[in-house]
Coordinates of C-alpha atoms and ligand atoms in Angstrom, one line a residue:
X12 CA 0.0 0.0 0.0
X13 CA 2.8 2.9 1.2
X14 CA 5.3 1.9 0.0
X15 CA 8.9 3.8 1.3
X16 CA 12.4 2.5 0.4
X17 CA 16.0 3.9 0.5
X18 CA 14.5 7.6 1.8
X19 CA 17.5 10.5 2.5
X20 CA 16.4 14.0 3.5
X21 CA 19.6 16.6 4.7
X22 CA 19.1 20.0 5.6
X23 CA 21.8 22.8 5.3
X24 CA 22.7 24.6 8.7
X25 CA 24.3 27.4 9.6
X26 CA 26.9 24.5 11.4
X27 CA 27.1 22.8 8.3
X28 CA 23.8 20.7 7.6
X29 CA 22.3 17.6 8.8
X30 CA 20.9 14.5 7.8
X31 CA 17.6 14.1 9.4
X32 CA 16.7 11.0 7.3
X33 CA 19.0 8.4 6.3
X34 CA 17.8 5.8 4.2
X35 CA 14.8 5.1 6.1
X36 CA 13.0 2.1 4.2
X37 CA 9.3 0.5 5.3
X38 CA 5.7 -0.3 3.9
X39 CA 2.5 0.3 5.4
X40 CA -0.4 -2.7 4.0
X41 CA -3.8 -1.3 3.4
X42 CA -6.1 -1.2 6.9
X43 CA -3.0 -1.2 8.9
X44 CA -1.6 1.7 11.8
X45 CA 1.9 1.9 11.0
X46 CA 4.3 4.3 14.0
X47 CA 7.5 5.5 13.9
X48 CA 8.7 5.3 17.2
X49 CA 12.1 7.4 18.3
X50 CA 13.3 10.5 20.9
X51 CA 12.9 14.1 19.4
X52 CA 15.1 15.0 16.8
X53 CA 15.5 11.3 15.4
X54 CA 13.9 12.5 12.3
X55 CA 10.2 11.3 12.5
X56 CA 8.5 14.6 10.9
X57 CA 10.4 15.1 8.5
X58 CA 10.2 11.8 7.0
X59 CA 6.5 12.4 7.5
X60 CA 6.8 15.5 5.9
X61 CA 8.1 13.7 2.9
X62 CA 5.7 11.7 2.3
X63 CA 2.9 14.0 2.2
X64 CA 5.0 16.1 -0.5
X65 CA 5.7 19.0 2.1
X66 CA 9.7 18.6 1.9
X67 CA 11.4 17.1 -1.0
X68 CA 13.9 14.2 -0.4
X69 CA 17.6 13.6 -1.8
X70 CA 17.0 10.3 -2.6
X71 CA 14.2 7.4 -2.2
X72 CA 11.4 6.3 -3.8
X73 CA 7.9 6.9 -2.1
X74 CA 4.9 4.8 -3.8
X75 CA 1.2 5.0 -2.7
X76 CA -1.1 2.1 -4.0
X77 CA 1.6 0.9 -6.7
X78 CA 1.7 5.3 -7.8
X79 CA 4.7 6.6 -7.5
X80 CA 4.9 9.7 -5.6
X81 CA 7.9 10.5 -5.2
X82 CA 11.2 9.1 -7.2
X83 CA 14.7 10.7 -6.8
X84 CA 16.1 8.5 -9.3
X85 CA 13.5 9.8 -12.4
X86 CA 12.8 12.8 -10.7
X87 CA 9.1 12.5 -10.5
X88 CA 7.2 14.4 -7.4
X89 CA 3.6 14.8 -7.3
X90 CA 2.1 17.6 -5.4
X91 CA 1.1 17.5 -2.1
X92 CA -2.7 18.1 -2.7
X93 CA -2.5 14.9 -5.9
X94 CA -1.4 12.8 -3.5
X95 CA -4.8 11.4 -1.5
X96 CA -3.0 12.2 1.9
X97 CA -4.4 13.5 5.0
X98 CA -2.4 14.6 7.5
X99 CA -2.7 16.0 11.3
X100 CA -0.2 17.9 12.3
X101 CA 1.1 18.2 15.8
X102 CA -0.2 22.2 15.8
X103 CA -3.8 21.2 14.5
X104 CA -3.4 23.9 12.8
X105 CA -7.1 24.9 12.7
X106 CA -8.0 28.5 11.3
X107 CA -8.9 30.6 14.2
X108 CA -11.5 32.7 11.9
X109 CA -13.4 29.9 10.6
X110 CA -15.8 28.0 12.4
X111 CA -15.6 23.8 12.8
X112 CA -18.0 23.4 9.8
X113 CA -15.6 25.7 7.7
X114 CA -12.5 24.1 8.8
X115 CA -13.2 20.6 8.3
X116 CA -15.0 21.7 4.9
X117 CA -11.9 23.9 3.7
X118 CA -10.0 20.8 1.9
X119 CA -13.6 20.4 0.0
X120 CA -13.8 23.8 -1.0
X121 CA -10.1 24.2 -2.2
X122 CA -11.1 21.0 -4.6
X123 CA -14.4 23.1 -5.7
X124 CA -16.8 20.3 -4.6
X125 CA -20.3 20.9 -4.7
X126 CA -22.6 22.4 -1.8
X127 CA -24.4 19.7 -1.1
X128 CA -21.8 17.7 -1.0
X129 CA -19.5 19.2 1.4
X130 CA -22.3 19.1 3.9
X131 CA -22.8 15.6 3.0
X132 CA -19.2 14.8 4.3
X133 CA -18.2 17.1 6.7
X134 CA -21.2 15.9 9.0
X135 CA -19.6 12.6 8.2
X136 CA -16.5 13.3 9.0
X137 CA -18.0 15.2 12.7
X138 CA -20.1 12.4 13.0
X139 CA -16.9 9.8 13.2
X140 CA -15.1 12.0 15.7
X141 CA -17.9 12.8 17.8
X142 CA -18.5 16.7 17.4
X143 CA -21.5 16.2 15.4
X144 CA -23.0 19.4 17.4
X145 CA -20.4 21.6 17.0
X146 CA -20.4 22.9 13.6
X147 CA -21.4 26.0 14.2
X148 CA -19.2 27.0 17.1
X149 CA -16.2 29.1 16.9
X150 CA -13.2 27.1 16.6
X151 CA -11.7 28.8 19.1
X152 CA -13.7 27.8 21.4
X153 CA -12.9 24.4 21.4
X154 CA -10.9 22.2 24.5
X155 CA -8.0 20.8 23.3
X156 CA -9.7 17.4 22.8
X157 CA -12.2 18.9 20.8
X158 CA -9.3 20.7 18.4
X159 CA -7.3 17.5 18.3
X160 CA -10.5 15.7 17.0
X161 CA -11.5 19.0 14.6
X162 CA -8.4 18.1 13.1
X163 CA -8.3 14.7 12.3
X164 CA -12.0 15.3 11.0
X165 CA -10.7 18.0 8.5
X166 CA -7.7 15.1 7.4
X167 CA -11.3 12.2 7.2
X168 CA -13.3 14.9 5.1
X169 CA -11.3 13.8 1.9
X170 CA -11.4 10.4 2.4
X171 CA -7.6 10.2 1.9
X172 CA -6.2 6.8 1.2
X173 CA -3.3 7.3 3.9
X174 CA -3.6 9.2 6.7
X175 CA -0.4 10.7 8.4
X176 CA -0.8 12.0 12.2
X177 CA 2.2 13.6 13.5
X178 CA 2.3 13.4 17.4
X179 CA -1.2 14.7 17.8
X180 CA -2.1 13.8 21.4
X181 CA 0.8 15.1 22.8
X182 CA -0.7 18.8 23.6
X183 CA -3.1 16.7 25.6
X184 CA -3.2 16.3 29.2
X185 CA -2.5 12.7 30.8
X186 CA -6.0 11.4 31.1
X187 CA -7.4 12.7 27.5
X188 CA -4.5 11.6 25.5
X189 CA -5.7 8.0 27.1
X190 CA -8.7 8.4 25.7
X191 CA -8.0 10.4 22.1
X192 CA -5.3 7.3 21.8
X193 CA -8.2 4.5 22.5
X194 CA -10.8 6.8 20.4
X195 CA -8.5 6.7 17.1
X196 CA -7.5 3.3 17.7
X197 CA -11.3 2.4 17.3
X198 CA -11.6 5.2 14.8
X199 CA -8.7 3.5 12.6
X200 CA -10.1 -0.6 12.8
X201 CA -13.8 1.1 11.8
X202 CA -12.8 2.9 8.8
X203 CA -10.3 0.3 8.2
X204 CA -8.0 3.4 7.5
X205 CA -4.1 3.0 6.3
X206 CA -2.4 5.5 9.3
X207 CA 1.4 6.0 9.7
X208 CA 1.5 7.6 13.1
X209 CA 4.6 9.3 14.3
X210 CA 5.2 9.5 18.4
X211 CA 7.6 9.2 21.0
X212 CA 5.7 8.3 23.1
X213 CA 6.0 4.0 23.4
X214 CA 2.8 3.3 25.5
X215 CA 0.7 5.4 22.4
X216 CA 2.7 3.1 20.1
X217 CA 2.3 -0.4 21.5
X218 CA -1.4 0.4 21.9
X219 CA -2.0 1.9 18.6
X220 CA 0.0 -0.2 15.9
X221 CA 0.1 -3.2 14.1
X222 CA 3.5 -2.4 13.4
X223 CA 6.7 -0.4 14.8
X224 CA 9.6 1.1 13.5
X225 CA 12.2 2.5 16.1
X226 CA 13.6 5.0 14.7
X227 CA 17.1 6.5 15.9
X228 CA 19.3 9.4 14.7
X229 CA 17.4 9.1 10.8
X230 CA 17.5 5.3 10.7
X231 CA 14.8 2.8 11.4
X232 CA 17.0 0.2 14.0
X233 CA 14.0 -2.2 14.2
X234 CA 10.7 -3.1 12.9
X235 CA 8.1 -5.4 14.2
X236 CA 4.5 -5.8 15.6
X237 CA 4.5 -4.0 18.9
X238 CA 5.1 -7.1 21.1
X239 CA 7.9 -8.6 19.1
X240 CA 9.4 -4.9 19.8
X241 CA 9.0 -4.9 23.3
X242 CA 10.0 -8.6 23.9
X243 CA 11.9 -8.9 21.6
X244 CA 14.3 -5.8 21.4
X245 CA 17.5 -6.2 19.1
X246 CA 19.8 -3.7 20.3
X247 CA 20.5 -2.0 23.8
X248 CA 18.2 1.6 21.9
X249 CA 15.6 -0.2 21.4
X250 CA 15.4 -2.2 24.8
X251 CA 16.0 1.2 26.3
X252 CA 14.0 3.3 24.3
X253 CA 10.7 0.9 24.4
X254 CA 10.1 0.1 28.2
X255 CA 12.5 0.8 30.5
X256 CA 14.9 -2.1 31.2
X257 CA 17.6 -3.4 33.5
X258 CA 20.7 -3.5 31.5
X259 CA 23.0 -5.7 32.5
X260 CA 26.5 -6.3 31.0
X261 CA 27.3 -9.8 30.9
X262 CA 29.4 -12.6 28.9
X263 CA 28.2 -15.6 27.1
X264 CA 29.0 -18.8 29.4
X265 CA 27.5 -21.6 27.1
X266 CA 24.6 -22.9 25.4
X267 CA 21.3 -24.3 26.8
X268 CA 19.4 -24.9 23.7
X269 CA 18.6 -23.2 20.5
X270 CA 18.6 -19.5 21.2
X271 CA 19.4 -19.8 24.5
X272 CA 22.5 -18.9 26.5
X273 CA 24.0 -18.8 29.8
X274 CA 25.2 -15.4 30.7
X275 CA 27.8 -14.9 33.6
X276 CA 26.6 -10.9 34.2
X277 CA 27.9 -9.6 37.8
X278 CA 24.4 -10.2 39.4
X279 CA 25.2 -13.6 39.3
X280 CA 24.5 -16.3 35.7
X281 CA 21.0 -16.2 34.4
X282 CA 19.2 -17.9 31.9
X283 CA 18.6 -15.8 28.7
X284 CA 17.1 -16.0 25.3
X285 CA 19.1 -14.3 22.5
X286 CA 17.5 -12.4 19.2
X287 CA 21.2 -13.0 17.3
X288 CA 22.9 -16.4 17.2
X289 CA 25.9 -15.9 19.8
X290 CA 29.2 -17.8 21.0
X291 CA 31.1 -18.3 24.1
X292 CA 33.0 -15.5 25.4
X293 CA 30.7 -12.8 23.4
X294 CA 30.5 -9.6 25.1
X295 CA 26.2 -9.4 25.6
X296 CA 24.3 -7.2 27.3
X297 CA 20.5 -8.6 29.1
X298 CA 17.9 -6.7 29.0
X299 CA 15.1 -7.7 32.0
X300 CA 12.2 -5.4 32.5
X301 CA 11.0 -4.4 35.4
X302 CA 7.7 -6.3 35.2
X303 CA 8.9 -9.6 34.4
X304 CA 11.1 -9.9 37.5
X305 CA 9.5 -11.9 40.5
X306 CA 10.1 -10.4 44.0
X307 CA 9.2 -12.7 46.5
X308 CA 10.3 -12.9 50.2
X309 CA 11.3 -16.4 50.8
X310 CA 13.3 -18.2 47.9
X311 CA 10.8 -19.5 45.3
X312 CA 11.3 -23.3 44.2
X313 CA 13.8 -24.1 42.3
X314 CA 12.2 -24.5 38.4
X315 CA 13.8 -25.0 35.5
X316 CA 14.7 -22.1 33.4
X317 CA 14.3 -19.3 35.5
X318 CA 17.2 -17.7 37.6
X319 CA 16.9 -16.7 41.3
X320 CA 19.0 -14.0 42.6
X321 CA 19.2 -12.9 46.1
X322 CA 18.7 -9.1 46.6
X323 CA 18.3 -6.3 49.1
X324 CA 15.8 -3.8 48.8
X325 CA 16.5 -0.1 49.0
X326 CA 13.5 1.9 48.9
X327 CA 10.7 1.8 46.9
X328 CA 8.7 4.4 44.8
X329 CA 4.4 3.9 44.9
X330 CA 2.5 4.2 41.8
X331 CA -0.8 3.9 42.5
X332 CA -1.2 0.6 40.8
X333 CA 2.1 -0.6 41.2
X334 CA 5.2 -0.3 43.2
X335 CA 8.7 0.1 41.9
X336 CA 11.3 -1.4 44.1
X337 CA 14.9 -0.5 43.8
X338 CA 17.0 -3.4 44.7
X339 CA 20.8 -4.3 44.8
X340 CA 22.2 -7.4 43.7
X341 CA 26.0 -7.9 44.4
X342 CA 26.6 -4.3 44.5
X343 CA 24.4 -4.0 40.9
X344 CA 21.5 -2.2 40.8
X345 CA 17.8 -3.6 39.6
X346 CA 14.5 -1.6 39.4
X347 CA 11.6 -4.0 39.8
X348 CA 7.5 -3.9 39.7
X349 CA 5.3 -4.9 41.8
X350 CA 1.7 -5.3 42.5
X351 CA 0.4 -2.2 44.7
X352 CA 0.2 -4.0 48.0
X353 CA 3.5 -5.8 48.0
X354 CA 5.3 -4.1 51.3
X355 CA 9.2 -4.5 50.7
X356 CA 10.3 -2.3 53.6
X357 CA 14.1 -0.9 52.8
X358 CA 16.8 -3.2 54.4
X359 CA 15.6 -6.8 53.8
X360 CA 16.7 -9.1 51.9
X361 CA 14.1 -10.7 49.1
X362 CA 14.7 -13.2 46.2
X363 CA 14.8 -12.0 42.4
X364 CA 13.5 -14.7 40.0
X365 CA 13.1 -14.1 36.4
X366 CA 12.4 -17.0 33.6
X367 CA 14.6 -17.4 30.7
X368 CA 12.4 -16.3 28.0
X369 CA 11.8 -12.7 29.9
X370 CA 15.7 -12.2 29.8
X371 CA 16.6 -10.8 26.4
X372 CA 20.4 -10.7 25.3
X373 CA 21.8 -8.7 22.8
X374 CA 25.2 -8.2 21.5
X375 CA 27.2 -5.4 23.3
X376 CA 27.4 -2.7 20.7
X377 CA 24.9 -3.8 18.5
X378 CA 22.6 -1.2 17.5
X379 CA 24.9 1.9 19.2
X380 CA 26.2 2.5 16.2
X381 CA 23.1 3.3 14.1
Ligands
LIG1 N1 13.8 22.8 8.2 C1 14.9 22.3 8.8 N2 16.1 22.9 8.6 C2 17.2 22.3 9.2 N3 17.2 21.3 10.0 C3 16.0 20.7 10.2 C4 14.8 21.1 9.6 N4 13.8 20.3 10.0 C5 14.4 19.4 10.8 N5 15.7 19.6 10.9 C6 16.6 18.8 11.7 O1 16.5 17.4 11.3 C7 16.5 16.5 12.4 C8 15.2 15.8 12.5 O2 14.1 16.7 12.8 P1 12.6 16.2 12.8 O3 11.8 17.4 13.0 O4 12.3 15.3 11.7 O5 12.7 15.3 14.2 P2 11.5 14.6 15.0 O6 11.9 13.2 15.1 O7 10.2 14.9 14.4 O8 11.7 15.3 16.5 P3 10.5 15.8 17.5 O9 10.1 14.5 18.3 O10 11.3 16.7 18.4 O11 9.4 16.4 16.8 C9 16.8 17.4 13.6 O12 18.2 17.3 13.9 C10 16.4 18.8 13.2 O13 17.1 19.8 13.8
LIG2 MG1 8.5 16.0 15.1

């Protein structure tokens, strides 16, 4: 359906110019919410940019339903408004003198559709985002909510056949962007619409996707359906980056089966399951999140596959509905959750367990360097 391959963007700078996308390559299939995931600057916008024909790459080849868009090579670039893109930028960018009606219908009456018509589909399009009664209020006096949803019914009123949303939620407060995120998640399986969503934020991607790209520095490090991503992570970015995670440094001791190692780390040798094939004496790092680790007070029973490590609590931080613990194990830190009532006090000593297939290694330096 979207179709993006070899894509390289630079921009000259005062300092001497910067590559903000460097040869980014992915493909979004029809129905599907596609997000690039990555910290600010990593390049997310302007790739999205791109693709909607508002900056013009070096190189790359950008096709839309088998169309190309966009072709460095030949030199072909179709114009942003031929392209059957809508987009929501992080702004809104809503027109302060026109009401909602007039803003969601503006796209309709740049393309000279008829009257009828553009009433026709802008109540649609307020219809699928829940402001049916506000058409005739002034757009400005709309909650942020409202604006957010105002704009993605303005990118709906054309019934574009991709849909770009650049980090719309995040002017949102806590609570709403919950809900906006759940709202376009339902919004995007109803319509069956093809989104690429761009965020930093991983909760809003994990949620909201079928598939992720992290994104790092103008480079895509890993692609995958959200839990392969989080489970999964191939590098020491992306286990940091999506979910924080324990990090430990450790070697490779031997093998206990296909894709799974013995790691000597200085907590002690664990059990781990590796993305990469890996032999003895590779440098490794394991990557355990905080969830998947067991805190228990007396030492659990001894099971196969799953590593106990004795630990001492430090202190503890309360969540609400969890409780992070911060524990020590051989003079190596560990953060680890736990349900709300769990009541670690700081001094004692508790047991760590963690099963082989939560412990992710990857290689040490893989992924650092782009
Ligand atoms: N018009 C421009 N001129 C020069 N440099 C630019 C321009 N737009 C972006 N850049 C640079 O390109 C890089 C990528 O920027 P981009 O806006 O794509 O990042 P982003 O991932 O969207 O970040 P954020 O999460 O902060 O929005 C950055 O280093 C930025 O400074
Ligand atoms: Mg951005």
């Amino acid at each position: 359906m979207l179709e993006v391959a070899g894509l390289h963007k630079s921009f000259e700078t005062a300092d001497g110019g910067v590559t903000a996308v460097d040869g980014v390559s992915f493909s979004v299939a029809a129905g599907q919410a596609f997000t690039l995931l990555g910290p600010s600057g990593c390049g997310k916008t302007t790739a999205l940019r791109c693709i909607a024909g508002l900056e013009r790459p070096g190189a790359g080849v950008i096709r839309l339903d088998g169309a190309e868009l966009f072709d460095g090579e030949t030199g072909t670039t179709v114009p942003p408004d031929k392209r059957g893109i809508g987009m929501v930028f992080q702004s809104y960018a809503i027109w302060p003198h026109m009401n909602v009606f007039d803003n969601v219908g503006f796209p309709l009456r740049i393309a000279r559709r008829p009257r009828a018509e553009i009433r026709e589909r802008v109540g649609w399009a307020l219809d699928m985002v829940q402001l049916a009664g506000f058409a005739g209020r002034d757009s400005t006096q709309l909650s942020g909510g409202q604006q957010q949803r105002l704009a993605v019914a303005r990118a709906l009123v054309q019934e574009p056949r991709l849909l770009l949303l650049d980090e719309p939620l995040s002017n949102l407060d806590a609570k709403l962007r919950e809900e906006m995120r759940d709202e376009l998640k339902r919004l995007q399986s109803a319509l069956g619409l093809t989104m690429l969503y761009v965020t930093h934020d991983q909760a809003e991607a994990i949620v909201l996707s079928d598939r992720i790209a992290v994104m790092s520095e103008g480079r895509i490090l890993q692609q995958g359906p959200p839990r392969e991503i989080y489970e999964r992570p191939r590098s020491r970015f992306v286990a940091d980056f999506v979910g924080s995670s324990n990090l430990l440094a450790g070697v490779v001791a031997g093998e206990l089966g296909e894709r799974r190692f013995r790691i000597e780390t200085d907590c002690g040798a664990v059990s781990a399951t590796a993305t990469a094939a890996l032999g003895p004496g590779e440098r490794v790092l394991v990557s355990l999140r905080p969830e998947r680790i067991h805190l228990t007070a007396a030492r659990p029973a001894n099971k196969a596959a799953r590593t106990v490590w004795e630990v001492t609590v430090d202190g503890s931080r309360f969540f609400g509905d969890s409780t992070y613990y911060d524990v020590t194990c051989r003079g190596t830190a560990l953060r680890v959750r736990a349900g709300p009532d769990f009541g670690f006090e700081p001094g004692i000593r508790a047991f760590a367990s963690i099963a082989a297939a939560d412990c992710v290694c990857v290689r040490a330096g893989d992924g650092d360097d782009g």
